[in-house]
Coordinates of C-alpha atoms in Angstrom, one line a residue:
M58 CA 64.5 -2.7 -5.9
S59 CA 65.5 0.4 -3.9
A60 CA 68.3 3.0 -4.6
E61 CA 70.3 4.8 -2.0
F62 CA 72.3 8.0 -2.5
N63 CA 75.0 9.6 -0.4
F64 CA 75.2 13.4 -0.6
D65 CA 77.2 13.8 2.6
G66 CA 79.1 17.1 2.8
E67 CA 77.1 18.6 -0.1
V68 CA 74.7 21.6 0.0
A69 CA 71.4 22.0 -1.7
L70 CA 69.1 25.0 -1.9
V71 CA 65.4 24.3 -2.3
T72 CA 63.1 27.1 -3.3
G73 CA 59.4 26.8 -2.3
I74 CA 60.5 24.5 0.5
G75 CA 57.3 25.0 2.5
G76 CA 55.0 23.5 -0.1
A77 CA 54.1 19.8 -0.5
L78 CA 56.7 19.1 -3.2
G79 CA 59.3 21.4 -1.7
S80 CA 59.1 19.6 1.7
A81 CA 59.2 16.2 0.0
V82 CA 62.4 17.2 -1.9
A83 CA 63.9 18.6 1.3
N84 CA 63.2 15.4 3.1
A85 CA 64.7 13.3 0.3
F86 CA 67.9 15.3 0.3
L87 CA 68.1 15.3 4.1
E88 CA 67.8 11.5 4.1
A89 CA 70.7 11.3 1.6
G90 CA 72.9 13.3 4.0
T91 CA 72.7 16.7 2.3
T92 CA 72.9 20.0 4.1
V93 CA 69.6 21.5 3.0
C94 CA 69.0 25.2 2.8
G95 CA 65.5 26.3 2.0
S96 CA 63.7 29.4 0.9
D97 CA 60.0 30.3 0.8
I98 CA 57.9 33.4 1.0
V99 CA 55.8 31.5 3.6
E100 CA 57.0 31.5 7.2
P101 CA 57.6 28.2 9.0
N102 CA 55.2 27.1 11.7
T103 CA 52.2 28.4 9.8
E104 CA 49.3 26.5 8.2
D105 CA 50.6 26.8 4.7
F106 CA 54.2 25.7 5.6
L107 CA 54.1 21.9 5.2
L108 CA 57.7 20.9 6.1
S109 CA 57.2 18.9 9.3
D110 CA 60.5 19.8 10.8
P111 CA 61.6 23.3 9.8
D112 CA 64.5 23.1 12.2
S113 CA 66.1 20.3 10.0
V114 CA 66.9 22.9 7.3
D115 CA 68.6 26.3 7.2
F116 CA 65.7 28.5 6.3
Y117 CA 65.8 31.8 4.5
Q118 CA 62.5 33.7 4.1
A119 CA 62.6 35.5 0.8
D120 CA 60.5 36.4 -2.3
F121 CA 62.4 34.7 -5.1
S122 CA 60.8 37.0 -7.7
D123 CA 62.9 39.8 -6.2
E124 CA 66.4 39.7 -7.5
E125 CA 68.0 41.5 -4.5
A126 CA 66.4 39.0 -2.2
V127 CA 67.6 36.1 -4.3
A128 CA 71.2 37.4 -4.5
E129 CA 71.3 37.9 -0.7
T130 CA 69.9 34.4 -0.1
V131 CA 72.4 32.6 -2.4
D132 CA 75.3 34.6 -1.0
A133 CA 74.2 33.8 2.6
V134 CA 74.0 30.1 1.8
V135 CA 77.5 30.1 0.3
D136 CA 78.9 32.3 3.1
E137 CA 77.5 30.0 5.7
H138 CA 78.4 26.6 4.2
G139 CA 81.3 27.5 1.8
R140 CA 79.7 25.9 -1.3
L141 CA 76.5 25.2 -3.2
D142 CA 76.1 21.9 -5.0
Y143 CA 72.5 21.7 -6.0
L144 CA 69.6 24.0 -6.8
L145 CA 66.1 22.7 -6.7
N146 CA 63.7 25.2 -8.3
I147 CA 60.4 24.1 -6.7
A148 CA 58.7 27.5 -6.2
G149 CA 55.6 27.6 -8.4
T150 CA 51.8 27.6 -8.5
W151 CA 48.8 27.1 -10.8
R152 CA 46.0 29.5 -11.8
G153 CA 43.4 28.8 -14.5
G154 CA 39.8 28.6 -15.4
T155 CA 39.4 31.4 -17.9
P156 CA 40.2 31.7 -21.6
I157 CA 42.9 34.1 -22.8
H158 CA 40.4 36.9 -23.7
E159 CA 39.1 36.8 -20.2
T160 CA 42.4 36.5 -18.3
D161 CA 43.6 39.5 -16.3
A162 CA 47.1 40.8 -17.1
D163 CA 47.8 40.6 -13.3
T164 CA 47.3 36.8 -13.6
F165 CA 49.9 36.7 -16.4
D166 CA 52.4 38.7 -14.3
F167 CA 51.7 36.6 -11.2
L168 CA 52.3 33.2 -13.0
F169 CA 55.3 34.3 -14.9
D170 CA 56.8 35.8 -11.7
V171 CA 56.2 32.8 -9.5
N172 CA 56.8 30.0 -12.0
L173 CA 59.5 31.4 -14.4
K174 CA 61.1 34.5 -12.9
T175 CA 61.9 32.7 -9.6
M176 CA 63.6 29.9 -11.6
F177 CA 65.5 32.3 -13.7
L178 CA 66.8 34.5 -10.8
A179 CA 67.7 31.5 -8.6
S180 CA 69.6 29.9 -11.5
K181 CA 71.3 33.1 -12.5
H182 CA 72.7 33.7 -9.0
A183 CA 73.5 30.0 -8.2
I184 CA 75.2 29.1 -11.4
P185 CA 78.6 30.6 -10.6
H186 CA 78.7 28.7 -7.4
L187 CA 77.4 25.5 -9.0
R188 CA 80.1 25.7 -11.7
A189 CA 82.7 25.7 -9.0
A190 CA 81.2 22.6 -7.5
E191 CA 80.3 21.0 -10.8
G192 CA 76.8 20.8 -9.5
A193 CA 73.3 20.5 -10.8
I194 CA 70.0 22.3 -11.2
V195 CA 66.6 20.6 -11.3
S196 CA 63.5 22.7 -12.0
V197 CA 59.8 22.0 -12.2
S198 CA 58.1 22.3 -15.5
A199 CA 54.7 20.6 -16.3
R200 CA 53.3 17.9 -18.5
S201 CA 50.8 20.5 -19.8
S202 CA 53.6 22.7 -21.0
L203 CA 54.0 20.4 -24.0
E204 CA 50.8 21.7 -25.7
G205 CA 48.2 24.4 -25.5
G206 CA 44.9 23.7 -23.7
D207 CA 41.6 25.2 -22.5
G208 CA 41.6 27.6 -19.6
D209 CA 45.1 27.7 -18.3
G210 CA 47.2 28.9 -21.2
I211 CA 49.3 31.3 -19.1
Y212 CA 50.3 28.6 -16.7
R213 CA 51.3 26.3 -19.5
A214 CA 53.3 29.1 -21.1
S215 CA 55.2 29.8 -17.9
K216 CA 56.0 26.2 -17.4
A217 CA 57.1 25.9 -21.0
G218 CA 59.5 28.7 -20.3
V219 CA 61.0 26.7 -17.4
R220 CA 61.6 23.8 -19.8
L221 CA 63.3 26.1 -22.4
L222 CA 65.5 27.9 -19.8
T223 CA 66.5 24.5 -18.5
E224 CA 67.7 23.5 -22.0
T225 CA 69.5 26.8 -22.4
I226 CA 71.3 26.5 -19.0
A227 CA 72.4 23.0 -19.9
A228 CA 73.8 24.2 -23.2
E229 CA 75.6 27.2 -21.7
N230 CA 77.2 25.1 -18.9
L231 CA 78.3 22.0 -20.7
G232 CA 80.8 20.0 -18.5
A233 CA 80.2 22.4 -15.6
V234 CA 76.6 22.3 -14.4
R235 CA 73.9 19.8 -15.3
A236 CA 70.4 21.2 -15.7
N237 CA 67.2 19.2 -16.0
A238 CA 63.5 19.6 -15.4
V239 CA 60.8 17.3 -14.3
M240 CA 57.3 17.4 -15.7
P241 CA 54.5 16.4 -13.3
S242 CA 50.8 16.4 -14.1
V243 CA 48.6 16.7 -11.0
I244 CA 50.6 16.2 -7.8
D245 CA 48.8 14.6 -4.9
T246 CA 48.8 17.6 -2.5
P247 CA 46.3 18.9 0.1
M248 CA 45.7 22.0 -2.0
N249 CA 45.0 20.0 -5.2
R250 CA 42.6 17.7 -3.3
E251 CA 40.8 20.7 -1.9
M252 CA 40.5 22.3 -5.4
M253 CA 39.5 19.1 -7.2
P254 CA 37.6 17.1 -4.5
D255 CA 35.8 14.9 -7.1
S256 CA 38.9 13.7 -8.8
D257 CA 40.5 10.2 -8.7
F258 CA 43.4 10.8 -6.3
E259 CA 44.8 7.3 -7.1
T260 CA 45.9 8.6 -10.5
W261 CA 47.9 11.5 -9.0
V262 CA 51.6 11.2 -8.3
D263 CA 53.0 11.3 -4.7
P264 CA 55.4 14.2 -4.1
K265 CA 57.8 11.7 -2.6
D266 CA 58.1 9.9 -5.9
I267 CA 58.9 13.1 -7.7
A268 CA 61.5 14.0 -5.1
D269 CA 63.2 10.7 -5.7
V270 CA 63.6 11.5 -9.4
M271 CA 65.0 14.9 -8.6
L272 CA 67.4 13.3 -6.2
F273 CA 68.5 10.9 -8.9
L274 CA 69.0 13.7 -11.4
C275 CA 71.4 15.4 -9.0
S276 CA 73.3 12.2 -8.3
D277 CA 76.4 10.7 -10.0
A278 CA 74.0 8.1 -11.5
A279 CA 72.7 10.9 -13.9
T280 CA 76.0 12.4 -15.0
V281 CA 75.1 11.8 -18.7
T282 CA 71.8 13.5 -18.4
S283 CA 71.5 17.3 -18.9
G284 CA 68.9 19.4 -20.7
A285 CA 66.2 16.8 -20.2
A286 CA 62.5 17.2 -19.4
V287 CA 61.7 14.1 -17.5
P288 CA 58.1 12.9 -17.2
V289 CA 57.0 12.3 -13.6
Y290 CA 53.2 11.8 -14.2
G291 CA 53.0 8.0 -13.8
E292 CA 51.3 5.8 -16.4
V293 CA 48.2 7.9 -17.1

């Protein structure tokens, strides 16, 4: 059974649009008729920018850990398109491999900036416009954020913060903006395959499947769902 969604006339902003998940989310929303605006610190038409057709979206290069850049980008999107209906907080990364007592403070700052601060700032500046549209936010937490673990505690903590801020945004905007998060485990991306070449890729989740869940969470089919952390890690 397949599901189809029609977001014609609506506007979505995707952060981290150049990455594997960000590009999959952009393509899912484009196929649903959405006007997609995307932001990334990485420039289009470079090796690390994976969206196959950058011209299909309105692209704004920005560092979303910089509040001034975030405010300018959100304002530019609304000025250009007159509205903002959906915010997809995809920007994020993983670092790990060392216990807490061997982890540099710079790693802490980096992960909280990229994983949590970008989500906070994008949501902060988008919420007034999303309230006007009765829109939705979907952010990316992580399965590993549900518990502590060996070697990547700072990453887990930053993604737990995404989950908690999602619940807070949902509570603060009842009846106006729905906010949910998805919780992937290992996503099947070129970078993850390169970092973990001996893993069983068959157990990893395709970014397209996660994008479909995020599309659903923004749709009218999910109007009764807000403040949720949705597993998107398959059956493993």
